[in-house]
Coordinates of C-alpha atoms in Angstrom, one line a residue:
Chain A
M1 CA 30.6 13.2 11.1
T2 CA 31.8 15.5 8.7
R3 CA 30.7 15.8 5.2
T4 CA 33.0 14.1 2.7
T5 CA 33.3 13.6 -1.0
H6 CA 31.5 10.5 -2.1
P7 CA 29.7 9.3 -5.2
G8 CA 26.2 9.9 -5.4
V9 CA 23.8 7.1 -4.9
F10 CA 20.8 7.1 -7.2
V11 CA 17.3 5.0 -6.8
L12 CA 16.9 3.5 -10.2
G13 CA 13.9 1.4 -9.4
S14 CA 11.6 0.1 -6.8
G15 CA 8.9 -2.5 -6.1
I16 CA 6.3 -2.8 -3.1
T17 CA 4.2 -5.6 -2.7
A18 CA 0.6 -5.0 -1.4
F19 CA 0.8 -4.9 2.4
G20 CA -1.7 -6.8 4.7
E21 CA -2.6 -10.2 5.8
R22 CA -1.3 -12.0 2.6
W23 CA -2.4 -15.5 3.6
D24 CA -1.9 -16.8 0.0
Q25 CA 1.9 -15.6 -0.2
S26 CA 4.8 -17.0 1.5
L27 CA 7.9 -15.0 2.8
R28 CA 9.7 -16.0 -0.4
D29 CA 6.8 -15.1 -2.7
L30 CA 6.7 -11.6 -1.2
M31 CA 10.5 -11.2 -1.7
R32 CA 10.3 -12.4 -5.2
E33 CA 7.5 -10.1 -6.1
A34 CA 9.3 -7.1 -4.8
I35 CA 12.8 -8.0 -6.3
A36 CA 11.4 -8.6 -9.7
T37 CA 9.4 -5.5 -9.7
A38 CA 12.2 -3.2 -8.5
I39 CA 14.7 -4.8 -11.0
A40 CA 12.1 -4.4 -13.9
D41 CA 11.3 -0.8 -12.9
S42 CA 15.1 0.0 -12.7
H43 CA 15.8 -1.0 -16.2
V44 CA 18.9 -2.8 -15.2
E45 CA 19.6 -6.3 -16.2
P46 CA 19.6 -8.8 -13.1
T47 CA 23.2 -9.7 -14.1
Q48 CA 24.0 -6.1 -13.3
I49 CA 23.0 -6.5 -9.7
Q50 CA 26.3 -6.9 -8.1
A51 CA 25.1 -7.4 -4.4
I52 CA 22.1 -7.7 -2.4
F53 CA 21.2 -6.3 1.2
V54 CA 18.4 -8.2 2.9
A55 CA 16.6 -6.5 5.7
N56 CA 14.5 -8.6 8.0
M57 CA 13.9 -8.7 11.6
A58 CA 12.4 -12.0 12.6
A59 CA 11.7 -14.5 9.8
G60 CA 13.6 -17.0 12.2
M61 CA 10.7 -16.7 14.7
F62 CA 7.9 -16.1 12.4
E63 CA 8.8 -18.7 9.7
N64 CA 11.6 -20.6 11.1
Q65 CA 13.7 -19.3 8.2
V66 CA 16.9 -17.7 8.4
H67 CA 19.8 -17.3 6.2
L68 CA 17.6 -15.1 3.7
G69 CA 20.8 -13.8 1.7
P70 CA 21.0 -16.8 -0.4
L71 CA 17.2 -16.8 -0.9
A72 CA 17.4 -13.4 -2.3
S73 CA 20.5 -14.3 -4.5
S74 CA 18.8 -17.1 -5.8
M75 CA 15.7 -15.0 -7.0
V76 CA 18.2 -12.7 -8.8
A77 CA 19.6 -15.8 -10.3
E78 CA 16.2 -16.9 -11.6
L79 CA 15.5 -13.6 -13.1
A80 CA 18.9 -13.5 -14.8
A81 CA 18.3 -17.0 -16.1
T82 CA 14.8 -16.0 -17.4
A83 CA 16.3 -12.7 -18.9
G84 CA 18.9 -14.9 -20.7
N85 CA 16.4 -17.3 -21.9
S86 CA 18.0 -20.2 -20.0
H87 CA 17.3 -22.3 -17.2
K88 CA 20.6 -22.1 -15.4
T89 CA 23.0 -19.0 -14.4
S90 CA 25.8 -18.7 -12.4
H91 CA 25.0 -15.0 -11.5
F92 CA 24.5 -15.4 -7.7
P93 CA 25.3 -11.9 -6.3
P94 CA 26.8 -11.8 -2.9
A95 CA 24.1 -11.2 -0.3
M96 CA 23.8 -10.6 3.5
R97 CA 20.9 -9.9 5.9
I98 CA 20.8 -6.9 8.0
E99 CA 18.8 -6.7 11.4
G100 CA 17.8 -3.8 13.4
A101 CA 14.4 -4.5 14.6
C102 CA 11.9 -2.3 12.9
A103 CA 14.8 -0.3 11.6
S104 CA 16.3 -3.4 9.6
G105 CA 15.1 -1.8 6.2
S106 CA 17.0 1.7 6.6
L107 CA 20.0 -0.1 7.9
A108 CA 20.0 -2.2 5.0
L109 CA 19.8 0.9 2.7
V110 CA 22.7 2.5 4.8
A111 CA 24.8 -0.6 4.3
A112 CA 24.2 -0.5 0.6
Q113 CA 25.1 3.0 0.3
Q114 CA 28.3 2.5 2.2
A115 CA 29.2 -0.4 0.0
L116 CA 28.5 1.9 -3.0
Q117 CA 30.3 4.9 -1.7
A118 CA 33.4 2.7 -0.8
K119 CA 33.2 1.9 -4.6
V120 CA 33.0 -1.9 -3.8
Y121 CA 30.0 -2.0 -6.3
D122 CA 28.3 0.3 -8.4
T123 CA 24.7 -1.3 -8.6
V124 CA 23.1 -3.3 -5.8
L125 CA 19.6 -4.3 -4.6
V126 CA 18.1 -3.8 -1.3
V127 CA 15.0 -5.9 -0.3
G128 CA 13.1 -5.8 3.0
V129 CA 10.6 -8.4 4.0
E130 CA 8.6 -9.6 6.8
K131 CA 6.1 -12.3 6.9
M132 CA 4.1 -11.7 10.3
T133 CA 0.6 -13.2 10.1
D134 CA 1.4 -16.9 9.8
V135 CA 1.2 -16.9 13.6
A136 CA -1.4 -15.7 16.2
G137 CA -1.4 -12.1 16.9
E138 CA -0.3 -12.7 20.6
L139 CA 2.6 -14.8 19.4
A140 CA 3.4 -12.1 16.9
T141 CA 3.6 -9.2 19.8
A142 CA 5.8 -11.7 21.7
Y143 CA 8.3 -12.0 18.8
L144 CA 8.2 -8.2 18.4
S145 CA 9.1 -7.8 22.0
A146 CA 12.4 -9.4 21.4
A147 CA 13.5 -6.1 20.2
A148 CA 13.0 -4.5 23.6
D149 CA 15.4 -5.1 26.7
R150 CA 14.5 -8.8 27.5
Q151 CA 16.2 -8.4 30.8
L152 CA 15.3 -5.0 31.9
E153 CA 11.9 -4.6 30.4
L154 CA 10.1 -7.9 31.4
G155 CA 6.5 -7.9 30.9
S156 CA 6.8 -4.8 28.4
T157 CA 5.0 -4.5 25.1
F158 CA 5.7 -2.1 22.4
P159 CA 2.4 -0.4 22.9
G160 CA 3.1 -0.3 26.5
L161 CA 6.5 1.3 26.0
Y162 CA 5.3 3.9 23.8
A163 CA 2.3 4.4 26.0
M164 CA 4.6 5.6 28.8
L165 CA 6.3 8.0 26.1
A166 CA 2.8 9.3 25.3
Q167 CA 1.8 9.9 28.8
Q168 CA 5.2 11.8 29.5
H169 CA 4.5 13.9 26.4
M170 CA 1.0 14.6 27.3
A171 CA 2.0 15.6 30.9
Q172 CA 5.1 17.8 29.9
Y173 CA 3.3 19.5 26.6
G174 CA -0.3 19.1 27.3
T175 CA -0.6 16.7 24.1
T176 CA -4.3 15.7 23.7
R177 CA -6.3 12.8 23.0
E178 CA -7.6 14.6 19.9
Q179 CA -4.2 15.6 18.7
L180 CA -3.0 11.8 18.8
S181 CA -6.0 10.9 17.1
S182 CA -5.4 13.2 14.2
V183 CA -2.2 11.5 13.3
S184 CA -4.3 8.3 12.8
V185 CA -7.2 10.1 10.8
K186 CA -4.7 11.8 8.7
N187 CA -2.6 8.9 7.7
H188 CA -5.7 6.8 7.0
N189 CA -6.8 9.5 4.7
H190 CA -3.4 9.5 2.9
A191 CA -3.5 5.8 2.4
L192 CA -6.7 5.8 0.5
D193 CA -5.0 6.2 -3.0
N194 CA -1.9 4.2 -2.0
P195 CA -2.6 1.0 -3.9
H196 CA -0.1 -1.0 -1.8
A197 CA -1.6 0.2 1.6
Q198 CA -3.1 -2.4 4.1
F199 CA -6.2 -0.2 4.9
H200 CA -8.3 1.9 2.7
K201 CA -10.6 3.2 5.3
K202 CA -11.4 6.4 6.6
F203 CA -11.8 7.2 10.3
T204 CA -13.1 10.0 12.3
L205 CA -11.3 11.6 15.4
E206 CA -14.3 10.1 17.4
Q207 CA -13.7 6.6 16.2
V208 CA -10.0 6.7 17.1
S209 CA -10.4 8.3 20.4
S210 CA -13.1 5.5 21.4
S211 CA -11.4 2.4 20.0
A212 CA -10.3 -0.1 22.5
L213 CA -7.6 0.7 25.0
V214 CA -4.4 -1.4 24.3
A215 CA -2.1 0.3 26.8
D216 CA -3.3 3.5 28.3
P217 CA -3.4 6.2 26.8
L218 CA -2.9 4.4 23.5
R219 CA -5.9 2.8 21.7
L220 CA -6.3 0.2 18.9
L221 CA -6.4 2.9 16.1
D222 CA -3.2 4.7 17.7
C223 CA -1.3 1.4 16.9
S224 CA 0.0 0.4 13.4
P225 CA -0.8 -3.2 12.4
I226 CA 0.8 -6.6 12.1
S227 CA 1.5 -6.9 8.4
D228 CA 3.0 -9.1 5.7
G229 CA 4.8 -7.4 2.9
A230 CA 8.0 -6.8 1.1
A231 CA 9.9 -3.8 -0.6
A232 CA 13.0 -3.5 -2.8
V233 CA 14.9 -0.8 -4.3
V234 CA 17.8 -0.7 -6.8
F235 CA 20.7 1.6 -6.0
S236 CA 23.5 2.7 -8.3
T237 CA 26.2 5.1 -8.4
R238 CA 25.3 5.6 -12.0
S239 CA 22.6 7.5 -12.6
T240 CA 20.2 6.9 -15.5
D241 CA 17.5 8.9 -17.1
T242 CA 15.2 6.6 -15.3
A243 CA 16.4 7.5 -12.0
K244 CA 13.9 8.6 -9.5
L245 CA 15.7 9.9 -6.5
K246 CA 19.2 10.8 -5.4
I247 CA 20.1 10.1 -1.8
L248 CA 21.9 13.0 -0.3
G249 CA 22.8 11.6 3.1
Y250 CA 21.9 9.5 5.9
G251 CA 22.5 9.3 9.7
V252 CA 22.2 6.4 12.2
G253 CA 21.5 7.1 15.9
C254 CA 21.4 4.8 18.8
D255 CA 20.4 4.8 22.4
T256 CA 19.8 2.4 25.4
L257 CA 17.4 -0.5 24.6
D258 CA 15.5 0.2 27.7
L259 CA 13.5 3.3 28.4
A260 CA 14.8 3.7 31.9
G261 CA 18.2 4.5 30.6
R262 CA 17.1 7.3 28.5
A263 CA 18.0 11.0 29.0
S264 CA 14.5 12.0 28.0
L265 CA 11.0 10.5 27.8
T266 CA 9.4 13.0 25.5
S267 CA 12.0 12.8 22.9
L268 CA 14.1 10.1 21.0
G269 CA 17.9 10.8 21.4
A270 CA 18.5 8.4 18.7
T271 CA 16.5 10.2 16.1
Q272 CA 18.1 13.5 17.0
R273 CA 21.5 12.1 16.6
A274 CA 20.6 10.5 13.4
R275 CA 19.2 14.0 12.3
V276 CA 22.2 15.8 12.9
Q277 CA 24.5 13.0 11.1
A278 CA 22.0 13.1 8.0
E279 CA 22.0 16.8 7.6
Q280 CA 25.8 17.1 7.9
H281 CA 26.2 14.4 5.4
A282 CA 23.7 15.8 2.8
G283 CA 24.6 19.5 3.4
R284 CA 21.0 20.3 3.6
S285 CA 18.4 21.0 6.5
I286 CA 15.4 18.8 7.0
N287 CA 13.3 22.1 7.4
Q288 CA 13.5 22.4 3.5
A289 CA 11.7 19.0 3.0
Q290 CA 8.4 18.9 1.3
W291 CA 7.6 15.1 2.1
V292 CA 8.4 13.3 5.1
E293 CA 8.0 9.7 5.8
V294 CA 8.2 9.1 9.5
H295 CA 8.0 5.9 11.8
D296 CA 4.5 6.2 13.1
C297 CA 4.3 2.8 14.7
F298 CA 2.2 4.5 17.1
T299 CA 0.4 8.0 16.8
I300 CA 2.7 9.3 19.5
A301 CA 5.9 8.3 17.6
E302 CA 4.9 10.4 14.6
L303 CA 4.5 13.6 16.8
M304 CA 7.9 12.8 18.5
A305 CA 9.5 12.3 15.2
L306 CA 8.4 15.8 13.9
E307 CA 9.9 17.3 16.9
D308 CA 13.1 15.3 16.9
L309 CA 13.7 16.0 13.3
G310 CA 13.2 19.8 14.0
L311 CA 10.0 20.2 11.9
C312 CA 8.1 21.4 14.9
A313 CA 9.0 22.9 18.2
P314 CA 9.0 20.4 21.3
G315 CA 5.3 20.0 22.1
D316 CA 3.7 21.6 19.0
A317 CA 3.5 18.7 16.6
G318 CA 0.1 17.6 18.0
Q319 CA -1.5 20.9 17.4
A320 CA 0.3 21.1 13.9
T321 CA -1.2 17.8 13.0
L322 CA -4.6 18.5 14.2
E323 CA -4.7 21.7 12.2
G324 CA -3.8 20.0 8.9
K325 CA -0.4 21.4 8.5
T326 CA 1.1 18.0 8.0
S327 CA -1.6 16.6 5.6
D328 CA -1.6 16.3 1.8
G329 CA -1.4 19.8 0.2
A330 CA 0.5 21.5 3.1
A331 CA 3.9 22.8 2.7
V332 CA 5.2 19.8 4.6
V333 CA 3.4 16.6 3.8
V334 CA 4.0 13.9 6.5
N335 CA 3.5 10.2 5.8
R336 CA 1.9 10.7 2.4
S337 CA 1.9 6.8 2.1
G338 CA -0.3 6.4 4.9
G339 CA 2.8 5.6 7.1
L340 CA 3.0 2.4 9.2
K341 CA -0.4 3.2 10.8
A342 CA -2.4 2.8 7.5
S343 CA -0.1 1.5 4.9
G344 CA 1.1 -1.4 7.2
H345 CA 4.2 -2.2 9.0
P346 CA 5.9 -5.4 8.0
V347 CA 8.9 -4.6 10.1
G348 CA 11.9 -5.5 7.8
A349 CA 10.3 -3.9 4.9
T350 CA 9.3 -0.7 6.4
G351 CA 12.5 1.2 5.8
V352 CA 12.9 0.1 2.4
K353 CA 9.3 0.9 1.6
Q354 CA 9.6 4.5 2.6
V355 CA 12.4 5.1 0.0
A356 CA 10.5 3.0 -2.5
F357 CA 7.3 4.9 -2.1
L358 CA 9.1 8.2 -2.4
A359 CA 10.7 6.8 -5.6
Q360 CA 7.2 6.0 -6.9
R361 CA 5.3 9.2 -5.9
F362 CA 7.8 12.0 -5.1
T363 CA 8.1 13.6 -8.6
Q364 CA 9.3 16.9 -7.8
P365 CA 12.8 17.6 -9.2
G366 CA 15.1 19.3 -7.0
A367 CA 12.8 19.0 -4.0
L368 CA 13.8 17.5 -0.7
A369 CA 12.1 14.5 0.9
V370 CA 13.1 12.6 4.2
T371 CA 12.7 9.3 5.7
H372 CA 12.8 8.3 9.4
N373 CA 13.0 4.7 10.6
V374 CA 13.0 3.5 14.1
G375 CA 13.9 0.3 15.7
G376 CA 12.7 -0.9 19.1
S377 CA 11.2 2.0 21.3
G378 CA 13.9 4.3 19.9
A379 CA 16.9 2.5 20.4
T380 CA 18.0 2.8 16.7
A381 CA 16.9 5.6 14.3
V382 CA 17.9 6.0 10.7
V383 CA 17.2 9.3 8.8
H384 CA 17.7 9.6 5.1
L385 CA 17.6 12.9 2.9
L386 CA 16.6 12.4 -0.6
E387 CA 16.2 14.7 -3.6
G388 CA 13.9 14.3 -6.6
I389 CA 15.4 14.2 -9.8
V390 CA 14.2 14.7 -13.4
S391 CA 12.6 11.5 -14.7
A392 CA 12.2 10.4 -18.2
P393 CA 9.8 7.4 -17.8
S394 CA 10.1 6.3 -21.3
S395 CA 13.7 5.7 -21.3
K396 CA 15.2 2.5 -20.8
K397 CA 18.8 3.1 -20.9
Q398 CA 21.2 1.0 -18.9
P399 CA 23.3 2.4 -16.1
Q400 CA 26.5 1.5 -17.9
Q401 CA 25.3 2.8 -21.2
A402 CA 24.1 6.1 -19.5
S403 CA 27.4 6.3 -17.9
K404 CA 29.4 6.0 -21.1
E405 CA 27.2 8.6 -22.9
R406 CA 27.6 11.2 -20.1
S407 CA 31.4 10.7 -20.0
Chain B
M1 CA 6.2 -19.8 25.3
N2 CA 8.4 -19.7 28.5
V3 CA 8.9 -16.2 30.3
I4 CA 12.5 -17.4 30.9
T5 CA 14.3 -20.5 30.7
P6 CA 15.7 -22.4 33.5
V7 CA 19.4 -21.3 32.8
Q8 CA 18.5 -17.9 32.5
Y9 CA 16.4 -17.8 35.6
W10 CA 19.4 -19.2 37.4
R11 CA 21.5 -16.4 36.1
A12 CA 18.8 -13.7 36.8
N13 CA 17.7 -14.8 40.4
K14 CA 21.3 -13.9 41.6
E15 CA 20.8 -10.2 40.8
W16 CA 17.5 -9.9 42.5
A17 CA 18.5 -9.5 46.2
P18 CA 19.9 -6.0 46.2
W19 CA 16.6 -4.8 44.6
L20 CA 14.1 -6.5 47.0
G21 CA 12.6 -3.9 49.4
K22 CA 14.1 -0.9 47.5
R23 CA 11.5 1.9 47.4
G24 CA 11.1 4.3 44.5
R25 CA 8.7 6.7 42.8
V26 CA 6.8 6.1 39.6
V27 CA 8.0 8.3 36.8
A28 CA 6.0 6.9 34.1
S29 CA 3.5 4.2 33.8
T30 CA 0.9 2.6 31.6
L31 CA -1.8 -0.1 32.1
I32 CA -1.1 -3.0 29.7
R33 CA -4.5 -4.4 28.6
V34 CA -3.2 -6.5 25.7
A35 CA -0.2 -8.6 26.9
E36 CA 2.0 -11.0 25.2
G37 CA 2.1 -14.8 25.7
P38 CA 2.4 -15.8 29.4
F39 CA 1.9 -12.3 30.7
S40 CA -1.6 -12.3 29.3
A41 CA -2.7 -13.9 32.4
W42 CA -1.8 -10.8 34.5
A43 CA -3.6 -8.3 32.3
P44 CA -4.5 -5.7 32.9
Y45 CA -1.3 -4.8 34.8
S46 CA 0.8 -1.8 35.3
L47 CA 4.2 -1.2 33.5
V48 CA 6.0 1.4 35.4
L49 CA 9.3 3.2 35.0
V50 CA 10.5 3.7 38.7
E51 CA 13.3 6.3 40.0
F52 CA 15.1 5.3 43.1
A53 CA 17.6 7.0 45.2
H54 CA 20.6 8.5 43.5
G55 CA 18.4 8.7 40.2
E56 CA 18.7 5.1 39.3
R57 CA 15.9 4.0 36.9
R58 CA 14.3 0.8 36.1
E59 CA 11.2 -0.7 34.5
F60 CA 8.9 -3.1 36.2
M61 CA 5.4 -4.8 36.1
G62 CA 3.3 -4.0 38.7
V63 CA 1.8 -6.5 41.2
G64 CA -1.6 -7.8 40.2
H65 CA -4.2 -5.3 38.7
D66 CA -2.9 -2.4 40.7
V67 CA -2.9 0.9 38.6
C68 CA 0.3 2.7 39.4
E69 CA 0.4 6.6 38.6
P70 CA 3.3 8.9 38.0
G71 CA 4.3 10.2 41.6
E72 CA 2.9 7.0 43.4
K73 CA 5.7 5.2 45.7
V74 CA 6.3 1.5 45.1
E75 CA 8.6 -1.0 46.5
C76 CA 10.2 -4.0 44.8
V77 CA 9.0 -7.4 45.7
L78 CA 9.3 -10.9 44.3
R79 CA 6.3 -12.3 42.6
R80 CA 5.4 -15.0 40.2
L81 CA 5.6 -14.1 36.5
D82 CA 4.0 -17.1 34.9
T83 CA 0.9 -19.1 35.6
T84 CA 1.9 -22.2 34.1
D85 CA 0.6 -25.4 35.8
A86 CA 2.9 -27.8 34.0
R87 CA 5.6 -29.5 36.1
E88 CA 8.2 -27.2 35.1
V89 CA 10.2 -24.3 36.6
I90 CA 7.8 -21.5 38.1
P91 CA 9.1 -18.3 37.1
Y92 CA 9.4 -15.7 39.8
G93 CA 10.7 -12.1 39.3
L94 CA 10.9 -8.6 40.4
K95 CA 7.7 -6.4 40.5
V96 CA 6.7 -3.4 42.4
Q97 CA 3.8 -2.9 44.5
K98 CA 2.4 0.3 46.0
Y99 CA 4.2 1.7 49.2
Q100 CA 2.1 3.8 51.5
K101 CA 4.6 5.6 53.7
Q102 CA 5.2 8.9 51.8
S103 CA 7.8 10.4 53.8
E104 CA 10.2 7.4 53.2
I105 CA 10.3 7.8 49.5
P106 CA 13.6 9.2 47.9
A107 CA 13.4 12.7 46.3
T108 CA 13.4 12.7 42.6
P109 CA 13.3 15.6 40.0
E110 CA 9.6 15.1 39.6
N111 CA 8.8 14.9 43.4
P112 CA 11.4 17.2 44.9
A113 CA 9.6 17.7 48.1
S114 CA 10.2 14.1 49.2
S115 CA 13.1 13.4 51.5
E116 CA 15.6 10.8 51.0
I117 CA 15.8 7.8 53.1
P118 CA 18.5 4.8 53.1
E119 CA 17.8 1.9 51.0
S120 CA 15.9 -0.8 52.6
P121 CA 17.8 -4.0 53.2
A122 CA 16.3 -7.1 51.3
S123 CA 15.0 -8.6 54.5
S124 CA 12.4 -5.8 54.8
A125 CA 10.8 -6.9 51.5
S126 CA 7.1 -7.2 52.2
P127 CA 5.3 -10.5 51.2
A128 CA 2.0 -8.9 51.5
S129 CA 0.1 -8.7 48.2
S130 CA -3.4 -8.5 47.0
E131 CA -2.7 -11.2 44.6
S132 CA -3.6 -14.5 46.0
S133 CA -2.6 -16.2 43.0
E134 CA 1.0 -14.8 43.3
S135 CA 2.9 -16.9 45.8
T136 CA 5.1 -15.1 48.3
D137 CA 6.9 -17.8 50.0
A138 CA 10.0 -17.5 47.6
A139 CA 10.8 -14.0 48.9
A140 CA 12.7 -15.5 51.8
S141 CA 15.5 -16.7 49.5
T142 CA 17.3 -15.4 46.5
D143 CA 17.5 -18.8 45.0
H144 CA 14.0 -19.7 43.8
L145 CA 14.7 -22.0 41.1
R146 CA 12.4 -24.9 42.0
T147 CA 10.1 -27.4 40.4
R148 CA 6.9 -29.0 41.4

């Protein structure tokens, strides 16, 4: 992919629900909360939302509910009616659902950006949602396994697939149990001040290393949880004084569904391909990033992500993490939200939440942040490069108003 | 939740014959202790990525509770996948079991010292297993769709 001239895409607003076992909240409750929060935060009117991109992996299995596009559209219509002090509105933005397993969220962000950059729309909403805890954990595991190759990986689980990658990484690079545990410890520490995080609990290296084995060598505290949650962002090609981030570029990489078809078992080719595309698209290097939100569905996944993104040499990410070089306060902070491990992983929401979290917390004008979202065991990977922009929280200018003023 | 539906089973079983008796070497493995749905009955079981002659790779469940480690030799066999006792299709499928004759395993990049051998005919598939609960009588045929 070569870099092309295209309209800039700005994150005007964001909303994240609390992640966790939200037994008192339905799929639609979670969607509604995230959508309403993001639109309110963006200071755009609901009627200015021209299209909606819904990210979801498995509501059809978890909740027997598909066709989420119109559901989201109806929610924006409700907000438009309320804003207009009316019971009815005709503002039902066109909406579509995007699915890419755990990368659904980032793929929906990409689809939204492409629509904006093609100048089909100028302001859109992206919402990611997953309601996973209405079924037993065993059933949830089975549903998630649908993202693996059901013909060639029979009997596999996601912990099992990542366990094989961990085993290979440990054998090739000498990655240690303690280094894997340090990822979990760090991310749980980072989640302590994230109000949306599923867990607000510290763990020690010893606690992680002695937790129950799930699939050798991965243990319970190496694994991200099953979560309910939703996140939403408002994107626009028209910046406002309340804009939080500018999206500089993105990349989408793919690989075989099954591990057996991969060129490597110690790296994810999809991430490497997505990284190259994203850097070319943005004209910036990921090495300049200060905050990086990566897909730590398992501790080994974070280490591989740092290496595949070029932030660490192959085999070095474990020691860097153990030495605190990716912790809050370091030059490169990895998973400041707590990542999937501690913040939670409602799969369809995760990619959207990564960007929404940065919109809320990454307040460094001109600085670079990166998100990395993976589907399956690495069959899909999406990388975004984002830039912090000057924000004036007191301003409530509308996108169109701001655009007119600037012109 | 079924491992496989009857029609999927009918399609899949036609592809098993070429694999039965194939021998290869474990490249990566894990022991799955928490499994999904019907596979829970087998846990803990090995999940292995096996390399065969000519570099062909595929993932399999291991037979029973065998712990398969990288570098070990395995061969493909037909084993039961589910433990359902309903009067439904009994799902069988490909698994691997440990193979003892070291010299007959094809070389792999991870194990360059081994010598390559011709692929074994399907008829050589060994029905022997440490799993008394996994029926082996279906190994003689490739059409194993049956009910009870």
